[in-house]
PDB file of C-alpha atoms in Angstrom:
ATOM      1  CA  UNK S   1      17.916 210.663 211.649  1.00 35.00           C
ATOM      2  CA  UNK S   2      19.489 210.824 208.008  1.00 35.00           C
ATOM      3  CA  UNK S   3      23.064 211.998 208.720  1.00 36.00           C
ATOM      4  CA  UNK S   4      24.777 212.854 205.470  1.00 36.00           C
ATOM      5  CA  UNK S   5      24.419 213.196 201.819  1.00 38.00           C
ATOM      6  CA  UNK S   6      26.242 210.806 199.591  1.00 37.00           C
ATOM      7  CA  UNK S   7      28.310 211.404 196.355  1.00 34.00           C
ATOM      8  CA  UNK S   8      26.861 208.206 194.807  1.00 39.00           C
ATOM      9  CA  UNK S   9      23.793 209.827 193.540  1.00 33.00           C
ATOM     10  CA  UNK S  10      23.487 209.475 189.767  1.00 37.00           C
ATOM     11  CA  UNK S  11      25.691 206.602 189.553  1.00 37.00           C
ATOM     12  CA  UNK S  12      23.207 204.240 187.874  1.00 40.00           C
ATOM     13  CA  UNK S  13      23.147 203.058 184.190  1.00 44.00           C
ATOM     14  CA  UNK S  14      20.644 205.823 183.343  1.00 43.00           C
ATOM     15  CA  UNK S  15      21.220 209.467 184.010  1.00 49.00           C
ATOM     16  CA  UNK S  16      17.878 210.291 185.561  1.00 76.00           C
ATOM     17  CA  UNK S  17      16.401 207.602 187.755  1.00 90.00           C
ATOM     18  CA  UNK S  18      12.888 208.357 188.960  1.00 96.00           C
ATOM     19  CA  UNK S  19      13.636 206.546 192.376  1.00 97.00           C
ATOM     20  CA  UNK S  20      17.169 206.413 193.860  1.00 96.00           C
ATOM     21  CA  UNK S  21      18.016 204.807 197.116  1.00 96.00           C
ATOM     22  CA  UNK S  22      21.526 205.631 198.403  1.00 96.00           C
ATOM     23  CA  UNK S  23      23.116 203.653 201.096  1.00 96.00           C
ATOM     24  CA  UNK S  24      20.071 203.437 203.250  1.00 96.00           C
ATOM     25  CA  UNK S  25      20.267 201.764 206.692  1.00 96.00           C
ATOM     26  CA  UNK S  26      17.424 201.024 209.017  1.00 96.00           C
ATOM     27  CA  UNK S  27      17.739 199.545 212.442  1.00 95.00           C
ATOM     28  CA  UNK S  28      15.169 198.431 214.978  1.00 92.00           C
ATOM     29  CA  UNK S  29      16.888 198.052 218.361  1.00 91.00           C
ATOM     30  CA  UNK S  30      19.893 195.711 217.651  1.00 90.00           C
ATOM     31  CA  UNK S  31      18.332 194.354 214.472  1.00 93.00           C
ATOM     32  CA  UNK S  32      19.630 195.882 211.175  1.00 96.00           C
ATOM     33  CA  UNK S  33      16.668 195.572 208.887  1.00 97.00           C
ATOM     34  CA  UNK S  34      18.193 197.419 205.929  1.00 97.00           C
ATOM     35  CA  UNK S  35      21.983 197.311 205.562  1.00 97.00           C
ATOM     36  CA  UNK S  36      23.144 200.087 203.277  1.00 96.00           C
ATOM     37  CA  UNK S  37      20.998 199.423 200.325  1.00 96.00           C
ATOM     38  CA  UNK S  38      21.602 201.313 197.085  1.00 96.00           C
ATOM     39  CA  UNK S  39      19.008 200.854 194.443  1.00 93.00           C
ATOM     40  CA  UNK S  40      17.257 202.732 191.613  1.00 94.00           C
ATOM     41  CA  UNK S  41      14.297 202.509 189.226  1.00 96.00           C
ATOM     42  CA  UNK S  42      13.988 204.623 186.221  1.00 95.00           C
ATOM     43  CA  UNK S  43      11.005 206.356 184.740  1.00 94.00           C
ATOM     44  CA  UNK S  44       8.455 203.938 183.390  1.00 95.00           C
ATOM     45  CA  UNK S  45      10.328 200.893 184.898  1.00 96.00           C
ATOM     46  CA  UNK S  46       8.588 198.107 186.791  1.00 97.00           C
ATOM     47  CA  UNK S  47      10.703 196.494 189.516  1.00 97.00           C
ATOM     48  CA  UNK S  48       9.539 193.428 191.452  1.00 97.00           C
ATOM     49  CA  UNK S  49      10.995 192.865 194.945  1.00 97.00           C
ATOM     50  CA  UNK S  50      11.061 189.253 195.865  1.00 97.00           C
ATOM     51  CA  UNK S  51      12.398 187.386 199.021  1.00 95.00           C
ATOM     52  CA  UNK S  52      11.532 185.663 202.158  1.00 94.00           C
ATOM     53  CA  UNK S  53       9.527 187.143 204.955  1.00 92.00           C
ATOM     54  CA  UNK S  54      11.669 189.361 207.055  1.00 92.00           C
ATOM     55  CA  UNK S  55      14.117 190.236 204.338  1.00 96.00           C
ATOM     56  CA  UNK S  56      13.295 194.053 204.660  1.00 96.00           C
ATOM     57  CA  UNK S  57      11.053 194.444 201.465  1.00 97.00           C
ATOM     58  CA  UNK S  58       8.299 196.188 203.136  1.00 95.00           C
ATOM     59  CA  UNK S  59      10.608 198.434 205.280  1.00 96.00           C
ATOM     60  CA  UNK S  60      12.376 199.542 202.085  1.00 97.00           C
ATOM     61  CA  UNK S  61       9.104 200.573 200.430  1.00 96.00           C
ATOM     62  CA  UNK S  62       8.113 202.464 203.589  1.00 95.00           C
ATOM     63  CA  UNK S  63      11.560 204.267 203.741  1.00 95.00           C
ATOM     64  CA  UNK S  64      10.914 205.454 200.024  1.00 96.00           C
ATOM     65  CA  UNK S  65       7.875 207.508 201.156  1.00 92.00           C
ATOM     66  CA  UNK S  66       9.154 208.200 204.680  1.00 91.00           C
ATOM     67  CA  UNK S  67       6.513 206.250 206.509  1.00 93.00           C
ATOM     68  CA  UNK S  68       9.642 204.889 208.308  1.00 92.00           C
ATOM     69  CA  UNK S  69      12.677 207.164 208.796  1.00 90.00           C
ATOM     70  CA  UNK S  70      15.825 205.543 207.773  1.00 90.00           C
ATOM     71  CA  UNK S  71      18.844 205.915 210.092  1.00 91.00           C
ATOM     72  CA  UNK S  72      21.208 206.991 207.331  1.00 92.00           C
ATOM     73  CA  UNK S  73      21.326 207.330 203.616  1.00 93.00           C
ATOM     74  CA  UNK S  74      18.973 209.228 201.286  1.00 93.00           C
ATOM     75  CA  UNK S  75      15.911 208.342 199.203  1.00 95.00           C
ATOM     76  CA  UNK S  76      15.386 210.541 196.128  1.00 94.00           C
ATOM     77  CA  UNK S  77      12.149 210.614 194.058  1.00 96.00           C
ATOM     78  CA  UNK S  78      12.470 212.576 190.715  1.00 95.00           C
ATOM     79  CA  UNK S  79      15.577 214.286 192.167  1.00 92.00           C
ATOM     80  CA  UNK S  80      13.877 215.299 195.402  1.00 91.00           C
ATOM     81  CA  UNK S  81      15.388 214.023 198.753  1.00 92.00           C
ATOM     82  CA  UNK S  82      12.362 212.632 200.576  1.00 93.00           C
ATOM     83  CA  UNK S  83      11.938 213.691 204.155  1.00 89.00           C
ATOM     84  CA  UNK S  84      14.966 215.814 204.249  1.00 86.00           C
ATOM     85  CA  UNK S  85      16.655 218.893 202.492  1.00 82.00           C
ATOM     86  CA  UNK S  86      20.190 219.257 201.606  1.00 77.00           C
ATOM     87  CA  UNK S  87      21.814 222.447 202.960  1.00 76.00           C
ATOM     88  CA  UNK S  88      25.582 223.219 202.840  1.00 74.00           C
ATOM     89  CA  UNK S  89      26.472 219.499 202.509  1.00 73.00           C
ATOM     90  CA  UNK S  90      24.183 218.323 205.352  1.00 75.00           C
ATOM     91  CA  UNK S  91      20.692 216.907 205.403  1.00 77.00           C
ATOM     92  CA  UNK S  92      18.022 218.331 207.573  1.00 82.00           C
ATOM     93  CA  UNK S  93      14.549 216.896 208.170  1.00 86.00           C
ATOM     94  CA  UNK S  94      11.683 218.799 206.450  1.00 88.00           C
ATOM     95  CA  UNK S  95       8.529 220.019 208.136  1.00 89.00           C
ATOM     96  CA  UNK S  96       5.488 217.595 208.285  1.00 88.00           C
ATOM     97  CA  UNK S  97       3.664 219.771 205.803  1.00 88.00           C
ATOM     98  CA  UNK S  98       6.508 219.524 203.243  1.00 89.00           C
ATOM     99  CA  UNK S  99       6.732 215.811 203.831  1.00 90.00           C
ATOM    100  CA  UNK S 100       3.055 215.531 202.936  1.00 88.00           C
ATOM    101  CA  UNK S 101       3.614 217.446 199.786  1.00 89.00           C
ATOM    102  CA  UNK S 102       6.401 215.168 198.897  1.00 91.00           C
ATOM    103  CA  UNK S 103       4.342 211.990 199.601  1.00 91.00           C
ATOM    104  CA  UNK S 104       1.670 213.293 197.253  1.00 92.00           C
ATOM    105  CA  UNK S 105       4.053 212.214 194.521  1.00 94.00           C
ATOM    106  CA  UNK S 106       4.340 208.672 195.864  1.00 96.00           C
ATOM    107  CA  UNK S 107       1.330 206.511 195.558  1.00 96.00           C
ATOM    108  CA  UNK S 108       1.320 203.418 197.911  1.00 96.00           C
ATOM    109  CA  UNK S 109      -1.014 200.392 198.030  1.00 97.00           C
ATOM    110  CA  UNK S 110      -0.766 198.192 201.034  1.00 94.00           C
ATOM    111  CA  UNK S 111      -1.760 194.618 201.771  1.00 92.00           C
ATOM    112  CA  UNK S 112      -4.965 195.275 203.702  1.00 91.00           C
ATOM    113  CA  UNK S 113      -6.584 198.007 201.518  1.00 92.00           C
ATOM    114  CA  UNK S 114      -6.743 200.674 204.368  1.00 92.00           C
ATOM    115  CA  UNK S 115      -9.989 202.228 202.985  1.00 96.00           C
ATOM    116  CA  UNK S 116     -12.056 204.382 205.284  1.00 96.00           C
ATOM    117  CA  UNK S 117     -15.034 202.224 206.307  1.00 96.00           C
ATOM    118  CA  UNK S 118     -17.295 205.176 206.972  1.00 97.00           C
ATOM    119  CA  UNK S 119     -16.803 206.690 203.536  1.00 97.00           C
ATOM    120  CA  UNK S 120     -18.262 205.497 200.266  1.00 98.00           C
ATOM    121  CA  UNK S 121     -15.849 204.345 197.523  1.00 98.00           C
ATOM    122  CA  UNK S 122     -15.917 207.833 195.717  1.00 97.00           C
ATOM    123  CA  UNK S 123     -15.455 209.605 199.095  1.00 97.00           C
ATOM    124  CA  UNK S 124     -12.292 207.473 199.714  1.00 97.00           C
ATOM    125  CA  UNK S 125     -10.898 208.440 196.440  1.00 98.00           C
ATOM    126  CA  UNK S 126     -11.742 212.068 196.501  1.00 97.00           C
ATOM    127  CA  UNK S 127     -10.629 212.784 200.081  1.00 96.00           C
ATOM    128  CA  UNK S 128      -6.812 213.098 199.866  1.00 94.00           C
ATOM    129  CA  UNK S 129      -6.672 215.285 196.557  1.00 96.00           C
ATOM    130  CA  UNK S 130      -9.215 217.767 198.042  1.00 95.00           C
ATOM    131  CA  UNK S 131      -7.877 217.767 201.644  1.00 92.00           C
ATOM    132  CA  UNK S 132      -4.176 217.471 201.033  1.00 89.00           C
ATOM    133  CA  UNK S 133      -3.671 219.086 197.683  1.00 91.00           C
ATOM    134  CA  UNK S 134      -6.636 221.559 197.856  1.00 93.00           C
ATOM    135  CA  UNK S 135      -7.885 220.520 194.535  1.00 95.00           C
ATOM    136  CA  UNK S 136     -11.299 221.560 193.185  1.00 96.00           C
ATOM    137  CA  UNK S 137     -13.798 219.045 194.446  1.00 95.00           C
ATOM    138  CA  UNK S 138     -15.797 218.813 191.173  1.00 96.00           C
ATOM    139  CA  UNK S 139     -12.558 218.187 189.080  1.00 97.00           C
ATOM    140  CA  UNK S 140     -11.490 215.473 191.537  1.00 97.00           C
ATOM    141  CA  UNK S 141     -14.839 213.899 191.489  1.00 97.00           C
ATOM    142  CA  UNK S 142     -14.695 213.609 187.715  1.00 97.00           C
ATOM    143  CA  UNK S 143     -11.141 212.154 187.964  1.00 97.00           C
ATOM    144  CA  UNK S 144     -12.247 209.697 190.533  1.00 97.00           C
ATOM    145  CA  UNK S 145     -15.174 208.484 188.393  1.00 97.00           C
ATOM    146  CA  UNK S 146     -12.707 207.980 185.516  1.00 97.00           C
ATOM    147  CA  UNK S 147     -10.371 206.053 187.698  1.00 97.00           C
ATOM    148  CA  UNK S 148     -13.130 203.778 188.930  1.00 97.00           C
ATOM    149  CA  UNK S 149     -14.001 203.094 185.368  1.00 97.00           C
ATOM    150  CA  UNK S 150     -10.306 202.338 184.689  1.00 96.00           C
ATOM    151  CA  UNK S 151     -10.235 199.762 187.534  1.00 97.00           C
ATOM    152  CA  UNK S 152     -13.584 198.207 186.462  1.00 96.00           C
ATOM    153  CA  UNK S 153     -15.709 199.586 189.244  1.00 97.00           C
ATOM    154  CA  UNK S 154     -17.596 202.442 187.410  1.00 97.00           C
ATOM    155  CA  UNK S 155     -20.901 201.282 189.053  1.00 96.00           C
ATOM    156  CA  UNK S 156     -19.696 201.148 192.664  1.00 97.00           C
ATOM    157  CA  UNK S 157     -18.903 204.617 193.653  1.00 97.00           C
ATOM    158  CA  UNK S 158     -21.665 204.833 196.124  1.00 97.00           C
ATOM    159  CA  UNK S 159     -20.858 201.467 197.777  1.00 98.00           C
ATOM    160  CA  UNK S 160     -19.248 201.206 201.169  1.00 98.00           C
ATOM    161  CA  UNK S 161     -15.937 199.169 201.473  1.00 97.00           C
ATOM    162  CA  UNK S 162     -17.844 196.455 203.572  1.00 96.00           C
ATOM    163  CA  UNK S 163     -20.064 195.748 200.460  1.00 97.00           C
ATOM    164  CA  UNK S 164     -17.113 194.975 198.312  1.00 97.00           C
ATOM    165  CA  UNK S 165     -15.004 191.832 197.871  1.00 96.00           C
ATOM    166  CA  UNK S 166     -11.332 192.018 198.790  1.00 96.00           C
ATOM    167  CA  UNK S 167     -10.340 192.291 195.155  1.00 96.00           C
ATOM    168  CA  UNK S 168     -12.685 195.122 194.678  1.00 97.00           C
ATOM    169  CA  UNK S 169     -11.480 196.874 197.732  1.00 97.00           C
ATOM    170  CA  UNK S 170      -7.797 196.581 196.535  1.00 97.00           C
ATOM    171  CA  UNK S 171      -8.879 198.023 193.142  1.00 97.00           C
ATOM    172  CA  UNK S 172     -10.467 200.907 194.878  1.00 97.00           C
ATOM    173  CA  UNK S 173      -7.197 201.406 196.881  1.00 97.00           C
ATOM    174  CA  UNK S 174      -5.294 201.551 193.522  1.00 97.00           C
ATOM    175  CA  UNK S 175      -7.715 204.129 192.297  1.00 97.00           C
ATOM    176  CA  UNK S 176      -7.318 206.085 195.388  1.00 97.00           C
ATOM    177  CA  UNK S 177      -3.605 206.249 195.109  1.00 97.00           C
ATOM    178  CA  UNK S 178      -3.828 207.160 191.431  1.00 97.00           C
ATOM    179  CA  UNK S 179      -6.177 210.089 192.194  1.00 97.00           C
ATOM    180  CA  UNK S 180      -3.301 211.957 193.739  1.00 96.00           C
ATOM    181  CA  UNK S 181      -1.541 211.740 190.325  1.00 96.00           C
ATOM    182  CA  UNK S 182       1.699 210.343 191.703  1.00 96.00           C
ATOM    183  CA  UNK S 183       4.984 210.082 189.814  1.00 96.00           C
ATOM    184  CA  UNK S 184       5.648 206.531 191.184  1.00 97.00           C
ATOM    185  CA  UNK S 185       3.580 203.715 192.683  1.00 98.00           C
ATOM    186  CA  UNK S 186       4.580 201.375 195.345  1.00 98.00           C
ATOM    187  CA  UNK S 187       2.879 197.998 195.947  1.00 98.00           C
ATOM    188  CA  UNK S 188       3.303 196.145 199.210  1.00 97.00           C
ATOM    189  CA  UNK S 189       2.204 192.582 198.533  1.00 95.00           C
ATOM    190  CA  UNK S 190      -1.116 193.809 197.200  1.00 95.00           C
ATOM    191  CA  UNK S 191      -2.587 190.422 196.611  1.00 95.00           C
ATOM    192  CA  UNK S 192      -1.413 188.612 199.796  1.00 92.00           C
ATOM    193  CA  UNK S 193      -4.629 189.237 201.719  1.00 90.00           C
ATOM    194  CA  UNK S 194      -6.934 188.073 198.892  1.00 93.00           C
ATOM    195  CA  UNK S 195      -8.608 184.814 198.158  1.00 93.00           C
ATOM    196  CA  UNK S 196      -6.818 183.017 195.280  1.00 91.00           C
ATOM    197  CA  UNK S 197      -9.786 183.618 192.876  1.00 92.00           C
ATOM    198  CA  UNK S 198      -9.624 187.349 193.355  1.00 94.00           C
ATOM    199  CA  UNK S 199      -5.812 187.686 192.743  1.00 95.00           C
ATOM    200  CA  UNK S 200      -6.134 187.927 189.019  1.00 95.00           C
ATOM    201  CA  UNK S 201      -8.446 190.966 188.889  1.00 95.00           C
ATOM    202  CA  UNK S 202      -6.027 193.048 190.883  1.00 96.00           C
ATOM    203  CA  UNK S 203      -2.879 191.920 188.980  1.00 96.00           C
ATOM    204  CA  UNK S 204      -4.714 192.729 185.697  1.00 96.00           C
ATOM    205  CA  UNK S 205      -5.150 196.295 186.848  1.00 96.00           C
ATOM    206  CA  UNK S 206      -1.488 196.583 187.925  1.00 97.00           C
ATOM    207  CA  UNK S 207      -0.424 195.056 184.444  1.00 96.00           C
ATOM    208  CA  UNK S 208      -2.477 197.937 182.688  1.00 96.00           C
ATOM    209  CA  UNK S 209      -0.994 200.501 184.954  1.00 96.00           C
ATOM    210  CA  UNK S 210       2.650 199.245 184.055  1.00 96.00           C
ATOM    211  CA  UNK S 211       1.808 199.273 180.473  1.00 95.00           C
ATOM    212  CA  UNK S 212       0.585 203.005 180.861  1.00 95.00           C
ATOM    213  CA  UNK S 213       4.194 203.803 181.752  1.00 94.00           C
ATOM    214  CA  UNK S 214       3.815 204.274 185.483  1.00 96.00           C
ATOM    215  CA  UNK S 215       7.109 203.821 187.540  1.00 97.00           C
ATOM    216  CA  UNK S 216       6.401 200.950 189.875  1.00 97.00           C
ATOM    217  CA  UNK S 217       8.120 198.966 192.625  1.00 98.00           C
ATOM    218  CA  UNK S 218       6.106 195.910 193.698  1.00 98.00           C
ATOM    219  CA  UNK S 219       6.779 193.664 196.640  1.00 97.00           C
ATOM    220  CA  UNK S 220       5.088 190.385 195.665  1.00 95.00           C
ATOM    221  CA  UNK S 221       5.181 186.626 195.802  1.00 92.00           C
ATOM    222  CA  UNK S 222       3.363 186.444 192.409  1.00 92.00           C
ATOM    223  CA  UNK S 223       6.329 185.194 190.328  1.00 93.00           C
ATOM    224  CA  UNK S 224       4.160 184.870 187.152  1.00 93.00           C
ATOM    225  CA  UNK S 225       3.436 188.579 187.518  1.00 95.00           C
ATOM    226  CA  UNK S 226       7.102 189.329 187.978  1.00 95.00           C
ATOM    227  CA  UNK S 227       8.037 187.217 184.990  1.00 94.00           C
ATOM    228  CA  UNK S 228       5.365 188.711 182.670  1.00 95.00           C
ATOM    229  CA  UNK S 229       5.396 192.435 183.807  1.00 96.00           C
ATOM    230  CA  UNK S 230       8.682 193.407 185.560  1.00 97.00           C
ATOM    231  CA  UNK S 231      11.492 195.039 183.693  1.00 96.00           C
ATOM    232  CA  UNK S 232      13.739 194.066 186.611  1.00 96.00           C
ATOM    233  CA  UNK S 233      13.474 191.593 189.535  1.00 97.00           C
ATOM    234  CA  UNK S 234      15.455 192.120 192.696  1.00 97.00           C
ATOM    235  CA  UNK S 235      15.792 189.512 195.404  1.00 97.00           C
ATOM    236  CA  UNK S 236      16.269 190.695 199.051  1.00 97.00           C
ATOM    237  CA  UNK S 237      17.503 188.607 201.901  1.00 96.00           C
ATOM    238  CA  UNK S 238      18.547 189.695 205.425  1.00 96.00           C
ATOM    239  CA  UNK S 239      18.339 193.481 204.624  1.00 96.00           C
ATOM    240  CA  UNK S 240      20.356 193.290 201.408  1.00 97.00           C
ATOM    241  CA  UNK S 241      19.673 193.095 197.737  1.00 97.00           C
ATOM    242  CA  UNK S 242      21.438 189.933 196.729  1.00 97.00           C
ATOM    243  CA  UNK S 243      20.216 189.632 193.113  1.00 96.00           C
ATOM    244  CA  UNK S 244      19.141 192.372 190.604  1.00 96.00           C
ATOM    245  CA  UNK S 245      18.441 191.913 186.846  1.00 96.00           C
ATOM    246  CA  UNK S 246      16.002 190.939 184.157  1.00 96.00           C
ATOM    247  CA  UNK S 247      13.301 188.537 185.231  1.00 96.00           C
ATOM    248  CA  UNK S 248      14.282 186.014 182.725  1.00 95.00           C
ATOM    249  CA  UNK S 249      17.764 185.695 184.179  1.00 95.00           C
ATOM    250  CA  UNK S 250      17.067 186.144 187.899  1.00 95.00           C
ATOM    251  CA  UNK S 251      14.071 183.752 188.007  1.00 94.00           C
ATOM    252  CA  UNK S 252      15.730 180.963 185.894  1.00 92.00           C
ATOM    253  CA  UNK S 253      19.410 181.199 186.923  1.00 92.00           C
ATOM    254  CA  UNK S 254      20.058 183.206 190.132  1.00 93.00           C
ATOM    255  CA  UNK S 255      23.727 183.192 191.155  1.00 94.00           C
ATOM    256  CA  UNK S 256      23.419 183.815 194.950  1.00 95.00           C
ATOM    257  CA  UNK S 257      22.658 180.522 196.808  1.00 95.00           C
ATOM    258  CA  UNK S 258      20.238 182.271 199.103  1.00 95.00           C
ATOM    259  CA  UNK S 259      18.219 183.355 195.988  1.00 95.00           C
ATOM    260  CA  UNK S 260      18.372 180.008 194.537  1.00 93.00           C
ATOM    261  CA  UNK S 261      17.075 178.487 197.701  1.00 93.00           C
ATOM    262  CA  UNK S 262      14.259 181.033 197.982  1.00 93.00           C
ATOM    263  CA  UNK S 263      13.194 180.620 194.366  1.00 92.00           C
ATOM    264  CA  UNK S 264      13.497 176.883 194.497  1.00 88.00           C
ATOM    265  CA  UNK S 265      10.900 176.923 197.368  1.00 85.00           C
ATOM    266  CA  UNK S 266       8.609 179.517 195.578  1.00 79.00           C
ATOM    267  CA  UNK S 267       8.526 178.312 192.074  1.00 67.00           C
ATOM    268  CA  UNK S 268       7.168 174.765 192.529  1.00 55.00           C
ATOM    269  CA  UNK S 269       4.214 176.076 194.420  1.00 49.00           C
ATOM    270  CA  UNK S 270       3.097 178.634 192.056  1.00 49.00           C
ATOM    271  CA  UNK S 271      -0.067 177.939 190.215  1.00 46.00           C
ATOM    272  CA  UNK S 272      -1.054 179.273 186.791  1.00 41.00           C
ATOM    273  CA  UNK S 273      -3.049 182.487 186.729  1.00 44.00           C
ATOM    274  CA  UNK S 274      -6.811 182.023 186.542  1.00 42.00           C
ATOM    275  CA  UNK S 275      -8.728 184.251 184.136  1.00 42.00           C
TER     276      UNK S 275
END
């Protein structure tokens, strides 16, 4: 349960962060997964989260859209406290219906696509805007078709997920998230489940999305993507953000020895992108 609001909100370098995480803690039993993290991403900014397995990266993403409830601290998206409401200096949980409305502004793409196998590609994309946002089905269908064209799958609307490659399924998952017209996009290692030759097609869609001005937080091990696309790179270790700055600095000259050790292991194994 989130216990109290913080006066630290708005303390970043810009006046209006799109995503602001303020002193967020998350525990599982005796294990502290997130240890008082404060972090922000501004409108149109692309932030890549790097770090070893178990660092807390995926948990941090899941706390942003309240798929996991943090134990204390607050997450704001476009000035709205996610999963809770401030009243008289205290924070109270919102109803499930209000939380669903809040989540509509936060697109999330997972490692394993999470498409509905019994629905066609178009049905997967149209479902949430019609069911959750009560939008007009014809308008949503038109938007879904435009999004499929945007991710290079204009001819696969009637296909079922089982008939698509992993890279195609992940591009459908991106289109599905965008169909909700979110303010921000979260990516949780979106290429980790793909064969190496399929990685590039997903990263190209993400790069185009970044160039369109979407605010993005991306958990990834694709360091070439981070170097090329990110405005900032943050390195997590043991539930903490230990480095945060421009990719050209963090990837070439990290100060924290744990970040140096992680990047030293990761960089030599990275292969050039295949086009």
